[in-house]
Amino acid sequence: ETRRRQRLQMAGLLILGLLLILLAALLTSRLNQRVSHSLETAKTSAEDQLYTAFQQRERAMRQRLQQQEQRRLRALRREKTAAWQSRLQAIAALMPEHAWLTQLEYRQNTLVLSGLTLHLKGLAELEKALGSVAGLRPPKAGETHRDGEGRWLFHFSMAGEDDNAG
C-alpha cells in the first residue's frame, strides 16, 4: 500500500512536472510571439520613419537644386543683360550727330534698329559704325525711304554672334 501510494505520488509529481513544463513552454512560446510581434512593429515603425526622413531629405535636395538652377538662370540673365547694355551703349556712342533711333526690337537673337536721319550720308556712317559693335554681326540694311518732312527712315537688323547675345 505504501509503495502504491509512493508510485501514485511519483506519477502525480511526474504528471504535475509535465504540466508545468508544458505550461512553461506555452508561456515561452506566447512570450516569443509577443516579442516577435513587438520587434516587427518596431521594425515597421523604423522603416516608416526612415522612409519619411528620406522623403524630407529628397524634397529638401530638390528644393536646393531648384534654387541653384534659379540662381544660375538669374546670373545668366544678368550676364546677358550686361552684354546687351555694353552693346547698346556702343550703338548709342556710334550714332551720327543728325541721326536718332525710334525703335529697338530684339527677337530670336536679332536686334532690329529703326530710326531717322537728316542726311543720307549719316545713314552710311551709321551702317559702317554698326559693323564694329562687339558681339553683333555686321548690320543688314532693311527698308530705307524718305518721310513727308524729308528725313530718311531706316531699318537695320543685326544678328548676335552667339547664344549669349540673347
Tab-separated table of C-alpha atoms in Angstrom:
chain	number	residue	atom	x	y	z
A	1	GLU	CA	0.000	0.000	0.000
A	2	THR	CA	2.851	2.362	0.845
A	3	ARG	CA	4.631	1.546	-2.395
A	4	ARG	CA	1.430	2.055	-4.308
A	5	ARG	CA	0.949	5.478	-2.733
A	6	GLN	CA	4.548	6.363	-3.444
A	7	ARG	CA	4.108	5.314	-7.066
A	8	LEU	CA	0.885	7.323	-7.323
A	9	GLN	CA	2.598	10.306	-5.737
A	10	MET	CA	5.530	9.827	-8.090
A	11	ALA	CA	3.147	9.528	-11.075
A	12	GLY	CA	1.262	12.614	-9.832
A	13	LEU	CA	4.517	14.519	-9.448
A	14	LEU	CA	5.601	13.425	-12.941
A	15	ILE	CA	2.258	14.476	-14.387
A	16	LEU	CA	2.432	17.759	-12.455
A	17	GLY	CA	6.027	18.273	-13.678
A	18	LEU	CA	4.987	17.584	-17.272
A	19	LEU	CA	2.094	20.003	-16.917
A	20	LEU	CA	4.443	22.646	-15.502
A	21	ILE	CA	6.900	22.040	-18.351
A	22	LEU	CA	4.065	22.302	-20.928
A	23	LEU	CA	2.806	25.463	-19.220
A	24	ALA	CA	6.325	26.941	-19.235
A	25	ALA	CA	6.731	26.011	-22.924
A	26	LEU	CA	3.359	27.585	-23.746
A	27	LEU	CA	4.241	30.768	-21.837
A	28	THR	CA	7.636	30.913	-23.523
A	29	SER	CA	6.012	30.448	-26.924
A	30	ARG	CA	3.496	33.229	-26.247
A	31	LEU	CA	6.252	35.487	-24.945
A	32	ASN	CA	8.309	34.793	-28.095
A	33	GLN	CA	5.278	35.627	-30.244
A	34	ARG	CA	4.760	38.902	-28.389
A	35	VAL	CA	8.458	39.772	-28.663
A	36	SER	CA	8.437	38.887	-32.375
A	37	HIS	CA	5.325	40.993	-32.880
A	38	SER	CA	6.906	43.889	-30.937
A	39	LEU	CA	10.095	43.587	-32.997
A	40	GLU	CA	8.124	43.504	-36.247
A	41	THR	CA	6.137	46.559	-35.145
A	42	ALA	CA	9.352	48.376	-34.166
A	43	LYS	CA	10.950	47.397	-37.489
A	44	THR	CA	7.928	48.647	-39.460
A	45	SER	CA	7.874	51.872	-37.458
A	46	ALA	CA	11.615	52.401	-38.010
A	47	GLU	CA	11.223	51.746	-41.751
A	48	ASP	CA	8.349	54.231	-41.899
A	49	GLN	CA	10.448	56.829	-40.086
A	50	LEU	CA	13.386	56.204	-42.412
A	51	TYR	CA	11.144	56.498	-45.461
A	52	THR	CA	9.640	59.736	-44.151
A	53	ALA	CA	13.112	61.125	-43.398
A	54	PHE	CA	14.264	60.078	-46.868
A	55	GLN	CA	11.306	61.846	-48.483
A	56	GLN	CA	12.001	65.014	-46.475
A	57	ARG	CA	15.674	64.979	-47.461
A	58	GLU	CA	14.760	64.316	-51.069
A	59	ARG	CA	12.324	67.256	-51.057
A	60	ALA	CA	14.965	69.476	-49.452
A	61	MET	CA	17.536	68.349	-52.021
A	62	ARG	CA	15.134	69.018	-54.895
A	63	GLN	CA	14.413	72.477	-53.467
A	64	ARG	CA	18.132	73.212	-53.207
A	65	LEU	CA	18.678	72.039	-56.775
A	66	GLN	CA	15.758	74.162	-57.963
A	67	GLN	CA	17.110	77.192	-56.087
A	68	GLN	CA	20.579	76.617	-57.543
A	69	GLU	CA	19.087	76.398	-61.032
A	70	GLN	CA	17.123	79.614	-60.436
A	71	ARG	CA	20.286	81.374	-59.206
A	72	ARG	CA	22.184	80.079	-62.243
A	73	LEU	CA	19.460	81.334	-64.604
A	74	ARG	CA	19.365	84.734	-62.869
A	75	ALA	CA	23.151	85.024	-63.165
A	76	LEU	CA	22.944	84.067	-66.825
A	77	ARG	CA	20.236	86.683	-67.427
A	78	ARG	CA	22.380	89.297	-65.622
A	79	GLU	CA	25.350	88.405	-67.831
A	80	LYS	CA	23.223	88.658	-70.948
A	81	THR	CA	21.754	91.959	-69.799
A	82	ALA	CA	25.217	93.310	-69.051
A	83	ALA	CA	26.397	92.209	-72.509
A	84	TRP	CA	23.452	93.965	-74.132
A	85	GLN	CA	23.996	97.058	-72.030
A	86	SER	CA	27.521	97.437	-73.392
A	87	ARG	CA	26.315	96.740	-76.967
A	88	LEU	CA	23.527	99.299	-76.696
A	89	GLN	CA	25.886	101.852	-75.188
A	90	ALA	CA	28.283	101.229	-78.086
A	91	ILE	CA	25.439	101.745	-80.574
A	92	ALA	CA	24.423	104.977	-78.808
A	93	ALA	CA	28.013	106.232	-78.901
A	94	LEU	CA	28.283	105.442	-82.627
A	95	MET	CA	25.123	107.318	-83.640
A	96	PRO	CA	25.914	110.168	-86.059
A	97	GLU	CA	25.020	113.668	-84.966
A	98	HIS	CA	21.921	114.047	-87.123
A	99	ALA	CA	20.512	110.522	-86.642
A	100	TRP	CA	18.394	109.036	-83.878
A	101	LEU	CA	16.702	105.748	-83.132
A	102	THR	CA	12.939	105.478	-82.960
A	103	GLN	CA	12.670	101.776	-82.194
A	104	LEU	CA	14.799	98.888	-80.941
A	105	GLU	CA	13.396	95.400	-81.208
A	106	TYR	CA	15.038	92.145	-80.183
A	107	ARG	CA	13.641	88.860	-81.418
A	108	GLN	CA	15.244	85.433	-81.891
A	109	ASN	CA	18.833	86.622	-81.431
A	110	THR	CA	18.383	89.519	-83.874
A	111	LEU	CA	18.380	93.212	-82.994
A	112	VAL	CA	16.329	95.416	-85.306
A	113	LEU	CA	17.106	99.152	-85.257
A	114	SER	CA	14.739	101.705	-86.754
A	115	GLY	CA	15.300	105.419	-86.827
A	116	LEU	CA	15.588	108.684	-88.664
A	117	THR	CA	18.446	110.661	-90.093
A	118	LEU	CA	18.524	114.055	-91.736
A	119	HIS	CA	21.181	113.167	-94.312
A	120	LEU	CA	21.800	110.074	-96.371
A	121	LYS	CA	25.489	110.471	-95.502
A	122	GLY	CA	24.599	109.901	-91.806
A	123	LEU	CA	22.928	106.644	-92.770
A	124	ALA	CA	26.087	105.382	-94.478
A	125	GLU	CA	28.167	106.443	-91.459
A	126	LEU	CA	25.796	104.628	-89.128
A	127	GLU	CA	25.903	101.427	-91.173
A	128	LYS	CA	29.707	101.474	-91.169
A	129	ALA	CA	29.860	102.219	-87.426
A	130	LEU	CA	27.367	99.465	-86.527
A	131	GLY	CA	29.673	96.923	-88.159
A	132	SER	CA	32.166	97.466	-85.322
A	133	VAL	CA	29.793	96.643	-82.409
A	134	ALA	CA	31.253	93.702	-80.481
A	135	GLY	CA	29.020	90.644	-80.151
A	136	LEU	CA	26.881	91.504	-83.199
A	137	ARG	CA	27.323	90.614	-86.837
A	138	PRO	CA	27.539	93.478	-89.335
A	139	PRO	CA	24.151	95.076	-89.978
A	140	LYS	CA	21.881	94.189	-92.859
A	141	ALA	CA	20.124	97.209	-94.267
A	142	GLY	CA	16.381	96.997	-94.453
A	143	GLU	CA	13.852	99.364	-95.945
A	144	THR	CA	15.035	102.956	-96.348
A	145	HIS	CA	12.849	105.795	-97.587
A	146	ARG	CA	12.082	109.473	-97.028
A	147	ASP	CA	9.169	110.625	-94.957
A	148	GLY	CA	6.945	113.665	-95.689
A	149	GLU	CA	9.370	116.011	-93.876
A	150	GLY	CA	12.382	114.934	-95.916
A	151	ARG	CA	14.012	112.776	-93.230
A	152	TRP	CA	15.407	109.349	-94.058
A	153	LEU	CA	13.705	106.449	-92.270
A	154	PHE	CA	15.987	103.442	-91.919
A	155	HIS	CA	15.916	99.861	-90.611
A	156	PHE	CA	18.909	97.669	-89.797
A	157	SER	CA	18.956	94.128	-88.476
A	158	MET	CA	21.946	92.713	-86.620
A	159	ALA	CA	22.180	89.083	-85.576
A	160	GLY	CA	24.025	88.094	-82.419
A	161	GLU	CA	27.270	86.200	-82.851
A	162	ASP	CA	26.353	83.551	-80.273
A	163	ASP	CA	23.526	82.433	-77.967
A	164	ASN	CA	24.890	84.601	-75.154
A	165	ALA	CA	23.757	87.640	-77.075
A	166	GLY	CA	20.158	86.836	-76.152
